[in-house]
Short mmCIF file of C-alpha atoms and ligand atoms in Angstrom, two decimals:
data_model
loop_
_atom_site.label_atom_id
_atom_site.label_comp_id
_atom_site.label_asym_id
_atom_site.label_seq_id
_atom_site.Cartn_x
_atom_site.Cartn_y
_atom_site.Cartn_z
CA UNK A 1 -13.11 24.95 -15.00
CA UNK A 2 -13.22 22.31 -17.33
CA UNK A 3 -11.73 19.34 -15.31
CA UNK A 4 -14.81 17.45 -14.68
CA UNK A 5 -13.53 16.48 -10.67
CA UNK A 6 -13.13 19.49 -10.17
CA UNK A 7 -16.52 20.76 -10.49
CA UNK A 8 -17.71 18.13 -8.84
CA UNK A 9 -15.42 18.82 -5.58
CA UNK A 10 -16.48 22.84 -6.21
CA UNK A 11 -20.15 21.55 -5.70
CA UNK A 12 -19.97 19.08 -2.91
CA UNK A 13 -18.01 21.87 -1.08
CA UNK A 14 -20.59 24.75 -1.90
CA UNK A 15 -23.09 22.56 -0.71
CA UNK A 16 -22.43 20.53 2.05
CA UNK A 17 -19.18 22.47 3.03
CA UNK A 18 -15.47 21.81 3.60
CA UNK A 19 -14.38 18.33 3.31
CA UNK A 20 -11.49 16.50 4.63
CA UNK A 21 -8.29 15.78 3.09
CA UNK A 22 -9.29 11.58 3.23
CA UNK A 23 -12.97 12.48 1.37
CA UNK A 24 -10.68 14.49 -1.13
CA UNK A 25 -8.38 11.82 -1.64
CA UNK A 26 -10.65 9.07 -2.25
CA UNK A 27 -13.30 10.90 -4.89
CA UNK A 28 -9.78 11.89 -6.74
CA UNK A 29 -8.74 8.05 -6.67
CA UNK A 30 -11.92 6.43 -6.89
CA UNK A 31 -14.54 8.14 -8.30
CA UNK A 32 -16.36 5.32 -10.44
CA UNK A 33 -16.68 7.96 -13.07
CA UNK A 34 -14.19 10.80 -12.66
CA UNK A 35 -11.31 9.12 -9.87
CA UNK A 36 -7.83 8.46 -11.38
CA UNK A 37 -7.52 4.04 -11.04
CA UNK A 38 -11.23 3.72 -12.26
CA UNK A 39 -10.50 5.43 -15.66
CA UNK A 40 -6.79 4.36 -15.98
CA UNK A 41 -4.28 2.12 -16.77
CA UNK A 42 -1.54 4.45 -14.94
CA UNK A 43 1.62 2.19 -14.85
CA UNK A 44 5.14 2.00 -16.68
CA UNK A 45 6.96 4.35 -18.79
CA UNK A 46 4.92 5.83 -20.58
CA UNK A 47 2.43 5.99 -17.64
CA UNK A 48 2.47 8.00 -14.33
CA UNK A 49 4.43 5.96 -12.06
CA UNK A 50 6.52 2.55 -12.21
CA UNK A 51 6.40 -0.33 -9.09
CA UNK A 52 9.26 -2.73 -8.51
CA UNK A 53 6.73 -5.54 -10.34
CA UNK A 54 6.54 -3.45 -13.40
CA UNK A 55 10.40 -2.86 -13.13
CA UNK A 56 11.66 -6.38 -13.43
CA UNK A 57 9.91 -10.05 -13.07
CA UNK A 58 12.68 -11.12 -10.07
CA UNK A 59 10.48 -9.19 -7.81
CA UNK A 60 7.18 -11.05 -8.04
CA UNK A 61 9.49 -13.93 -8.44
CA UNK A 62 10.85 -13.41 -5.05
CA UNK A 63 7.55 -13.15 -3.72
CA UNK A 64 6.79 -16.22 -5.47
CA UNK A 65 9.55 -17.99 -3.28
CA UNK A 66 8.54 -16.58 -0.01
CA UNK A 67 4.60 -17.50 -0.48
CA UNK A 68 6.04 -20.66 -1.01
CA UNK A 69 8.28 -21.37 1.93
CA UNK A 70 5.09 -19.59 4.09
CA UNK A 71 2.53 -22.29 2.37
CA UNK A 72 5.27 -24.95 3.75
CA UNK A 73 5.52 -22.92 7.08
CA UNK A 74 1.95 -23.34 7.73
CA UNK A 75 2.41 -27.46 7.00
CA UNK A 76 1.43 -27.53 3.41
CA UNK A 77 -2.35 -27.15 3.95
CA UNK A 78 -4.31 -27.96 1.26
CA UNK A 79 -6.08 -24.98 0.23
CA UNK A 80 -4.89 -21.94 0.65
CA UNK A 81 -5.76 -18.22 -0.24
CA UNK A 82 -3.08 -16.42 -2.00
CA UNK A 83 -5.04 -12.36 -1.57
CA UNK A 84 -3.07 -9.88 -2.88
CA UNK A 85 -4.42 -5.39 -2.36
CA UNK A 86 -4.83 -3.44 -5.40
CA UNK A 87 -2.61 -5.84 -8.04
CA UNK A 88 -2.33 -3.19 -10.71
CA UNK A 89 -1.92 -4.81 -13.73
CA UNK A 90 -1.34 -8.37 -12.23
CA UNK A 91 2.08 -8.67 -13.19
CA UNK A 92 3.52 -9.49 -9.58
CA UNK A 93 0.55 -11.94 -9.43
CA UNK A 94 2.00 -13.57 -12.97
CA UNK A 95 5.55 -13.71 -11.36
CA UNK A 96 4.32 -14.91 -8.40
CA UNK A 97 2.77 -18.14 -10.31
CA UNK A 98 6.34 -18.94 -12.45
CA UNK A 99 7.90 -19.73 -8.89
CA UNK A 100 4.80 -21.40 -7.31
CA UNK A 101 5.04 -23.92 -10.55
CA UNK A 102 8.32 -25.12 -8.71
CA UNK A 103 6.02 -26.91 -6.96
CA UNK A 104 3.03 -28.53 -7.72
CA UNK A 105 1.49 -29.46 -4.84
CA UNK A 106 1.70 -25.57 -3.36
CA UNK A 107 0.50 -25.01 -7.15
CA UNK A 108 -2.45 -26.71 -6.88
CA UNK A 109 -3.20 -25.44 -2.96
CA UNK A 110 -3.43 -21.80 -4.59
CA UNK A 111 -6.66 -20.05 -4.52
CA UNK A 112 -6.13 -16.60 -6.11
CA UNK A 113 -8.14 -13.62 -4.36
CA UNK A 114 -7.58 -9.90 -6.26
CA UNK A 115 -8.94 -6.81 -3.69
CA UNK A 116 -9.18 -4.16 -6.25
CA UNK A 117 -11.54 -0.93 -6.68
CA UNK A 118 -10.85 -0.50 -10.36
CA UNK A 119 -13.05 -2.21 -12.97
CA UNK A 120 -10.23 -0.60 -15.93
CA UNK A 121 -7.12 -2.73 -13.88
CA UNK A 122 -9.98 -5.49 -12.53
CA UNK A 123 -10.12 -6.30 -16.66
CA UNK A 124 -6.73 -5.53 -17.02
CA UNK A 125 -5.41 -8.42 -14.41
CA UNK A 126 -7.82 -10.84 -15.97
CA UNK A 127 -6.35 -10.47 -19.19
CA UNK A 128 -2.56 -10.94 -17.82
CA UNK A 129 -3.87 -13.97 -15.35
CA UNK A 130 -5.92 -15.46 -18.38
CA UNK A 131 -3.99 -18.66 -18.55
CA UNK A 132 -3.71 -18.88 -14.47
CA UNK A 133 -3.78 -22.57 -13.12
CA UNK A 134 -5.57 -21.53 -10.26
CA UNK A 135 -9.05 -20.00 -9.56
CA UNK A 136 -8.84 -16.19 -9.71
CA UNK A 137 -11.56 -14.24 -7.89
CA UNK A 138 -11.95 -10.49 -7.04
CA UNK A 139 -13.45 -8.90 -3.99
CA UNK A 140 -13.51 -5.37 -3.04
CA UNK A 141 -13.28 -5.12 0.22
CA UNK A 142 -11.14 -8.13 2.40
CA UNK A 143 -14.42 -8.42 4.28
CA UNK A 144 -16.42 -10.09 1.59
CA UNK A 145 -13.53 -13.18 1.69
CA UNK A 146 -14.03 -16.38 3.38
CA UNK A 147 -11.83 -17.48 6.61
CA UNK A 148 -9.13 -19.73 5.49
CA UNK A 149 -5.42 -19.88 5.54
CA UNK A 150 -4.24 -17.22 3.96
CA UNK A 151 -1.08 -15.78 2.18
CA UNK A 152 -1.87 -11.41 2.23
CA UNK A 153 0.12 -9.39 -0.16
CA UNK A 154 0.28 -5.12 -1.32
CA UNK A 155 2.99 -4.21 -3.06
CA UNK A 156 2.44 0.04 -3.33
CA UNK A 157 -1.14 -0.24 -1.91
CA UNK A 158 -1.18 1.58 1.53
CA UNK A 159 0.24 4.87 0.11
CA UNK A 160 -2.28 5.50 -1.56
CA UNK A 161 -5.29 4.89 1.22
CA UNK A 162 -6.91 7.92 1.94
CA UNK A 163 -5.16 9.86 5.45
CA UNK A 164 -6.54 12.02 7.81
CA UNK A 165 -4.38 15.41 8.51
CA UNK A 166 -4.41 17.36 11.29
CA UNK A 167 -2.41 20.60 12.71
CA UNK A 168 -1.83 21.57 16.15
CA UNK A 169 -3.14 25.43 16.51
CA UNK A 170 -2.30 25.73 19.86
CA UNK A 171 0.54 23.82 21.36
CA UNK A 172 -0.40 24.96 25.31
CA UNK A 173 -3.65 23.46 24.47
CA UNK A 174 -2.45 20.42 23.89
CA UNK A 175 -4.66 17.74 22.66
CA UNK A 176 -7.51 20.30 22.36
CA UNK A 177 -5.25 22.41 20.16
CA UNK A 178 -5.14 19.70 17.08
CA UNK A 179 -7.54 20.64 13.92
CA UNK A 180 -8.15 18.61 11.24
CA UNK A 181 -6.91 20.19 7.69
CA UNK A 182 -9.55 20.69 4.95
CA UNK A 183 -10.23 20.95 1.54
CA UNK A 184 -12.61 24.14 0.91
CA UNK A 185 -12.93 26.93 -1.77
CA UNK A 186 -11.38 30.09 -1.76
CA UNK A 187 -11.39 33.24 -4.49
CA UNK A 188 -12.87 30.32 -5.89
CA UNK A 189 -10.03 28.20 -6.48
CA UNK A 190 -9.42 25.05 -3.61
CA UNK A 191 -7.00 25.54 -0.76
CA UNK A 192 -6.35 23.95 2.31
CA UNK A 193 -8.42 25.45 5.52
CA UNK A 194 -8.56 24.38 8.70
CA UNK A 195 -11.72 22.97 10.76
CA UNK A 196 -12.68 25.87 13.21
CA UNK A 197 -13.86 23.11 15.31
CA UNK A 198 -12.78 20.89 18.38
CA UNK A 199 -11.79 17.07 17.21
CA UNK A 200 -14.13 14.74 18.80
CA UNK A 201 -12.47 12.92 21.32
CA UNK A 202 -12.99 9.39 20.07
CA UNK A 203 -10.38 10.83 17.36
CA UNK A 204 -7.37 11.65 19.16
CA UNK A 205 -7.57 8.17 21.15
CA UNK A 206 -6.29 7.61 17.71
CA UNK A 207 -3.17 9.48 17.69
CA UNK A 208 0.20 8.17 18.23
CA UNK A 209 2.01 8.52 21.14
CA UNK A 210 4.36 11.23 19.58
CA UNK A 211 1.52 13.35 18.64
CA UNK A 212 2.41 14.82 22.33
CA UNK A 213 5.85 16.40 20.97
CA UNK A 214 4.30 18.41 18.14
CA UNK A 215 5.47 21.85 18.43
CA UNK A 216 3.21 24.68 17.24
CA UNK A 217 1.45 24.15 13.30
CA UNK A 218 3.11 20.74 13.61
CA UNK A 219 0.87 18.74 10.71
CA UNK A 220 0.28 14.88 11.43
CA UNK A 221 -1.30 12.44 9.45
CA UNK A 222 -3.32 9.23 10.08
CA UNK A 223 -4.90 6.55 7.93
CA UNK A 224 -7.94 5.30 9.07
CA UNK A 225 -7.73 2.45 6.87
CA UNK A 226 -4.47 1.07 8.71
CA UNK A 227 -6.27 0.16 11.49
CA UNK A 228 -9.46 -1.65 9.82
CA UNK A 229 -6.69 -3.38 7.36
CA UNK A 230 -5.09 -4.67 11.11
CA UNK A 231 -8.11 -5.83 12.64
CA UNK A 232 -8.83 -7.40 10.01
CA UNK A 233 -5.63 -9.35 10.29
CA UNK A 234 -5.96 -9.75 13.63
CA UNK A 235 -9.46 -11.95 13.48
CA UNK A 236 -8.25 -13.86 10.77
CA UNK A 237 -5.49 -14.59 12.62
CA UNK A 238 -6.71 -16.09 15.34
CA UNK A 239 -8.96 -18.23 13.21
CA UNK A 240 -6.15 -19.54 10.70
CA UNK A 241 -2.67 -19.44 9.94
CA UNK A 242 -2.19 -15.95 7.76
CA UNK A 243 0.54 -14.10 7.03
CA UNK A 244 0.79 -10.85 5.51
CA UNK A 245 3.75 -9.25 3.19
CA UNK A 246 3.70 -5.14 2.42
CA UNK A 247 5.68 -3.32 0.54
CA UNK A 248 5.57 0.52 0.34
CA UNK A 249 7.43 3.85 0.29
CA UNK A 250 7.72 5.47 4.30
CA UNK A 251 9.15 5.96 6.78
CA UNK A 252 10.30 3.87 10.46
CA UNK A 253 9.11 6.23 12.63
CA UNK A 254 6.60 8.64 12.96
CA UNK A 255 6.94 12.00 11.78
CA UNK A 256 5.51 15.37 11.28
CA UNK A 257 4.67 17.15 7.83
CA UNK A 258 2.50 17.00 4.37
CA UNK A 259 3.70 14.12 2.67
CA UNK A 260 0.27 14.53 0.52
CA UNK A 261 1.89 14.27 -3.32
CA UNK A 262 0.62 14.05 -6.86
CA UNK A 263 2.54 12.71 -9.49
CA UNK A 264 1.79 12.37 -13.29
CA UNK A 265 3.66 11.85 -16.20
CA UNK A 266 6.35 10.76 -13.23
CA UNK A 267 6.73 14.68 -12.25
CA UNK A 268 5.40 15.65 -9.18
CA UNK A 269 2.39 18.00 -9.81
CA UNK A 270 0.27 20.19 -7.46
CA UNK A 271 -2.55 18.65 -5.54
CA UNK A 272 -5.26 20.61 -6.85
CA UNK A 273 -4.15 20.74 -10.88
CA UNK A 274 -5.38 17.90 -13.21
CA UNK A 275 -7.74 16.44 -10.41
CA UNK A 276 -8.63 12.62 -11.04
CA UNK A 277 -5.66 12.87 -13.66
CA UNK A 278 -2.31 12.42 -11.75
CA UNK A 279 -1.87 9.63 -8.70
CA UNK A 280 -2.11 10.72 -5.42
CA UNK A 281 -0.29 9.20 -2.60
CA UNK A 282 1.34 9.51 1.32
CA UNK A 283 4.28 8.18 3.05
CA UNK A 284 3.32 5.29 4.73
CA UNK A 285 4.10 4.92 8.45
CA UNK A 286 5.18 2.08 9.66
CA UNK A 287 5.72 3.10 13.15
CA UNK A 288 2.21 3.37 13.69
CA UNK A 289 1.21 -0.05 11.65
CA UNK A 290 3.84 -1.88 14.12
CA UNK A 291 2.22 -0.11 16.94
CA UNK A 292 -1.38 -0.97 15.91
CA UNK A 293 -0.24 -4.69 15.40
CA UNK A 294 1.27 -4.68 18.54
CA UNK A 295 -1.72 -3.28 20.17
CA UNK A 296 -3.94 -5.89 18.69
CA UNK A 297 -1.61 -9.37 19.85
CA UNK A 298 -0.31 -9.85 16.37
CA UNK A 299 2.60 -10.76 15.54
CA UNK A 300 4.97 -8.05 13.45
CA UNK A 301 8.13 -8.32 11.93
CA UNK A 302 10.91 -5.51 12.37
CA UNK A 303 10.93 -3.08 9.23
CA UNK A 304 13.71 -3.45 6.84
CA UNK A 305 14.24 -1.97 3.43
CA UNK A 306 13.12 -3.39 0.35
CA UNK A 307 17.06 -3.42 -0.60
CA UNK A 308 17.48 -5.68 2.38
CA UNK A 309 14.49 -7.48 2.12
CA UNK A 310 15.53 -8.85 -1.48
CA UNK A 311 19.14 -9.25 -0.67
CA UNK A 312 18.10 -11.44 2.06
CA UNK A 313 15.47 -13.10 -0.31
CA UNK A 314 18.30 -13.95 -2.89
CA UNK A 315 18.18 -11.86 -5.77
CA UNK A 316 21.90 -11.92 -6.55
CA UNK A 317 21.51 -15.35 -7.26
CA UNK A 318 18.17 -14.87 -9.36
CA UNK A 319 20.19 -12.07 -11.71
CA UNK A 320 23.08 -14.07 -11.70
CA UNK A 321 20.55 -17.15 -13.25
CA UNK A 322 18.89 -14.73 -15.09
CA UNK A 323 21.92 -12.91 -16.83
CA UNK A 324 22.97 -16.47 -17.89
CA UNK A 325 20.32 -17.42 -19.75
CA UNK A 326 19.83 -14.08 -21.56
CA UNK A 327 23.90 -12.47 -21.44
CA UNK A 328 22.41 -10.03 -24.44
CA UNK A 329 20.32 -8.17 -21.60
CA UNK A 330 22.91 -7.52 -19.00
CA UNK A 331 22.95 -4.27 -19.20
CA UNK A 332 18.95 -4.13 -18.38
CA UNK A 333 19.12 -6.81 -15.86
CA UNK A 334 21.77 -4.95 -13.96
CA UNK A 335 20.01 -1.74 -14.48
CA UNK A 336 16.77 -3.33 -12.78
CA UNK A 337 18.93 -5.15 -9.99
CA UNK A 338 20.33 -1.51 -9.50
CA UNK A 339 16.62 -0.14 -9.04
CA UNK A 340 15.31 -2.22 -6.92
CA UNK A 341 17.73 -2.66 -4.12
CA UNK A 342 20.07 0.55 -4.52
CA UNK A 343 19.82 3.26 -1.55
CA UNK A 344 19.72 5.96 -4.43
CA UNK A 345 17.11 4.25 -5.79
CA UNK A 346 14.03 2.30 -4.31
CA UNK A 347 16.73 -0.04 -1.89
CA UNK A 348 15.85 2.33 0.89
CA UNK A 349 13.00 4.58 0.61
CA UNK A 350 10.77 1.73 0.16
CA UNK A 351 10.29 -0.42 3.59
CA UNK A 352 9.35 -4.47 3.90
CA UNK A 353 6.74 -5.70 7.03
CA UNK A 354 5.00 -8.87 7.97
CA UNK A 355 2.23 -9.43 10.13
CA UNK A 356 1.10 -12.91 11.32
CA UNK A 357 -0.31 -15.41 13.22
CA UNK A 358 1.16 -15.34 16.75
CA UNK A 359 2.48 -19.12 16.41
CA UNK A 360 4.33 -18.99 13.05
CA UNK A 361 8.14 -19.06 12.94
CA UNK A 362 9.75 -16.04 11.65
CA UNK A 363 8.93 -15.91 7.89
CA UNK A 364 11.51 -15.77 5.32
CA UNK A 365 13.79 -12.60 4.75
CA UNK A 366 13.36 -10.77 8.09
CA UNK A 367 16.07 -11.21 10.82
CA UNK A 368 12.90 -10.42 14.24
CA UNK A 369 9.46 -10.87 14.72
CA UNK A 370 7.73 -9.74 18.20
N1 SAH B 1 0.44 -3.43 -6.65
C1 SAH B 1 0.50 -2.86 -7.97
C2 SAH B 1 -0.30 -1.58 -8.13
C3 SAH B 1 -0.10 -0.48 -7.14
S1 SAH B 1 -1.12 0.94 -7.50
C4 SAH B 1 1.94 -2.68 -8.38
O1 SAH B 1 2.81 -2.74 -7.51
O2 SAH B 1 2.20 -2.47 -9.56
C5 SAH B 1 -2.48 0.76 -6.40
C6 SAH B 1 -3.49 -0.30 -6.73
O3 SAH B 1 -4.46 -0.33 -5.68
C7 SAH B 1 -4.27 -0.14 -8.00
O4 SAH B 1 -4.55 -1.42 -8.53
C8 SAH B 1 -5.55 0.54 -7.51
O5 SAH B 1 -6.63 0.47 -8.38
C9 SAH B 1 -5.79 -0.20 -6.23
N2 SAH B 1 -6.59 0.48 -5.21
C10 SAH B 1 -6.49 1.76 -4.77
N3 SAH B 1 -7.33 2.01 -3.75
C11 SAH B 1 -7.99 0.85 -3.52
C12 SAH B 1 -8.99 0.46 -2.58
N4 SAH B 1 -9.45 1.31 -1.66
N5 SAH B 1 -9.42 -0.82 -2.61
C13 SAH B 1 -8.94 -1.70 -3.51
N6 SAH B 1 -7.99 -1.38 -4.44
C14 SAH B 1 -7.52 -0.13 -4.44
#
C-alpha cells in the first residue's frame, strides 16, 4: 500500500470501524494533507476534468450579464456581495468582472466573496483575480459571511459535496428495511458493506418522497449538505434580497442507483484506486433541491439545461461578436459554442436553477419561478 490515503482510510477503519460513503468522500477531497483539491490544481487539459469556465470565457461572461441585470433587479443597491462556491481557478470570477465593467456603478457595488476549502486553488484564484477592482475575500464556510444583498454562484460545486447512500434490504419492511452503504475493509482491500444496523429515524424524515417506490437493493443517495446550503438561503433571504445561480451535472428527478464516480486523467477510474488522486463526484439532484426550497418558502426556478439556459442568456450573439473580432479562431469558438450548449455534449446533462428571495421577479434566462 503505498498511496498515503489509503493507509490512512485502512487505519481509521481498523480502528474506529466502517465509515460512511460521505466520511469517505470528504477525507478523499479534502484531506488538508492527503485529499485531492488541497494538493491540486486539477483543471483543463492536461488536468483531470474541464468546466464550461475553463472551456470558453462566454460562459463567465454570461454570468457576468445575468449578475448584472439581478444587481439592477434588486434596485441597484449599493453594495452588494457577489459569493461564488468552490471558484476553481477563478476564471468564471475573471469573466464575470469583463461584463460587470459594462457598468460602473454595478462595478463599483461588487464585493467579491470566494467559499473555497483549498489553500492550492485559494492561491491560485488570487493570482488570476490579482488586478480585481473590487475587494476579494475568502471564507470557508457561507456561515462566516455577513448579511447583505447578495448575488450566490457554483458552477460544478454540488457534485462534488459529500452524499449519503443507502439500500433498501428489505422492501416489506419498508422504511425499516433502508441501510446505509459503507466503506470497510475486506481480504484487506476496501469494499462497500452495508450497516447491519437500523437508520435512526431522524434520518429517513430525510428521504424523498419516492424513497417509498424503491424495489428490493434499490440504492438512494442524499446530500446532507443540500439542505444546510438551503437554509442557509432561506435566512438570508428573508433578511435581504439574494439570489442564487447553480450549475451542475444531474438529473430532474429523483432516481435510484450509484452515481458515486472517479475520474482522473478525464477517464473514469475505480473508487478505491489512486485515493486522494482522481476527483470524485455524484449526480446532483435537483428534484430534491426544488423540493427542499419549496419546503423552506423560497422561491425556485424550474430546471432547464445549461444548453437552454445560455441560449436564452444570448450566447449566439456573444460568438457571433466574438468570431468577429478574432475570424482566425472560428473554428475554436465554434468548437466551444458546440460544448457548451450541444445535447451530445454538456447542453443537456448539465442542469441550470435559481433560488431567491420570495419578492424578486423572475431572474434572467428561466421561463417559471414558484
Ligand atoms: N467552479 C469551478 C471549480 C469546480 S471544482 C469551475 O467551474 O471551474 C470544485 C471546487 O469546489 C474546487 O474549487 C474545490 O476546491 C471546491 N470545494 C470542494 N469542496 C468544497 C467545500 N466543501 N467547501 C468549499 N469549497 C469546496
Amino acid at each position: 500500500m503505498t498511496n498515503n490515503l489509503t493507509v490512512q482510510i485502512h487505519k481509521k477503519i481498523q480502528e474506529t470501524g466502517p465509515i460512511t460513503i460521505a466520511e469517505f468522500m470528504a477525507i478523499c477531497l479534502l484531506d488538508p494533507n492527503n485529499g485531492y483539491y488541497p494538493t491540486r490544481d486539477p483543471f483543463g487539459e492536461n488536468g483531470d476534468f474541464i468546466t464550461s469556465p475553463e472551456i470558453s470565457q462566454m460562459f463567465g461572461e454570461l454570468i457576468g450579464l445575468w449578475c448584472m441585470q439581478t444587481w439592477y433587479d434588486m434596485g441597484r443597491p449599493n453594495k452588494i456581495n457577489l459569493i461564488e462556491y468552490g471558484p476553481g481557478r477563478g476564471i468564471m470570477m475573471q469573466d464575470i468582472l469583463r461584463s460587470a465593467k459594462l457598468d460602473q456603478e454595478f462595478l463599483s457595488a461588487i464585493n467579491i466573496t470566494l467559499i473555497e476549502a483549498s489553500p492550492v486553488l485559494e492561491a491560485i484564484q488570487a493570482e488570476t483575480l490579482y488586478k480585481c477592482p473590487c475587494p476579494v475575500n475568502w471564507a470557508s464556510d457561507i456561515r462566516e459571511i455577513p448579511y447583505m444583498p447578495a448575488i450566490i454562484l457554483g458552477n460544478e460545486f454540488l457534485d462534488c459535496l459529500p452524499i449519503k447512500q443507502f439500500i433498501q434490504t428489505n422492501k416489506k419492511l419498508g422504511l425499516k428495511g433502508w441501510r446505509e452503504r459503507l466503506v470497510t475493509i475486506k481480504n484487506n482491500k476496501l469494499v462497500f458493506g452495508i450497516s447491519p444496523i437500523e437508520l435512526p429515524e431522524w434520518q429517513e424524515k430525510d428521504f424523498p418522497n419516492s424513497h417509498f417506490k424503491a424495489d428490493q437493493n434499490d440504492l438512494l443517495e442524499l446530500c446532507p449538505a443540500y439542505s444546510q446550503i438551503i437554509d442557509q438561503l432561506k435566512k438570508r433571504s428573508l433578511k435581504n434580497n439574494i439570489r442564487a445561480l447553480f450549475i451542475d451535472y444531474g438529473d430532474t428527478s429523483t432516481s435510484f442507483g450509484d452515481t458515486l464516480q472517479s475520474l482522473k486523467a478525464h477517464k473514469k477510474m475505480n473508487v478505491f484506486s489512486d485515493l486522494g488522486k482522481s476527483d470524485l463526484t455524484t449526480r446532483v439532484n435537483f428534484e430534491y433541491l426544488t423540493d427542499l426550497s419549496i419546503a423552506n418558502n423560497l422561491s425556485v426556478t424550474e430546471v432547464i439545461t445549461q444548453g437552454d439556459f445560455l441560449n436564452n442568456m444570448g450566447i449566439k450573439v456573444r460568438a457571433k461578436n466574438l468570431l468577429k473580432a478574432k475570424p482566425e479562431a472560428k473554428n475554436k469558438i465554434l468548437r466551444q459554442l458546440n460544448k457548451l450548449t450541444s445535447k451530445n455534449e454538456m447542453g443537456e446533462l448539465f442542469k441550470v436553477i435559481c433560488f431567491q428571495s420570495k419578492k424578486l421577479e423572475l431572474p434572467l434566462g428561466f421561463e417559471s419561478i414558484r
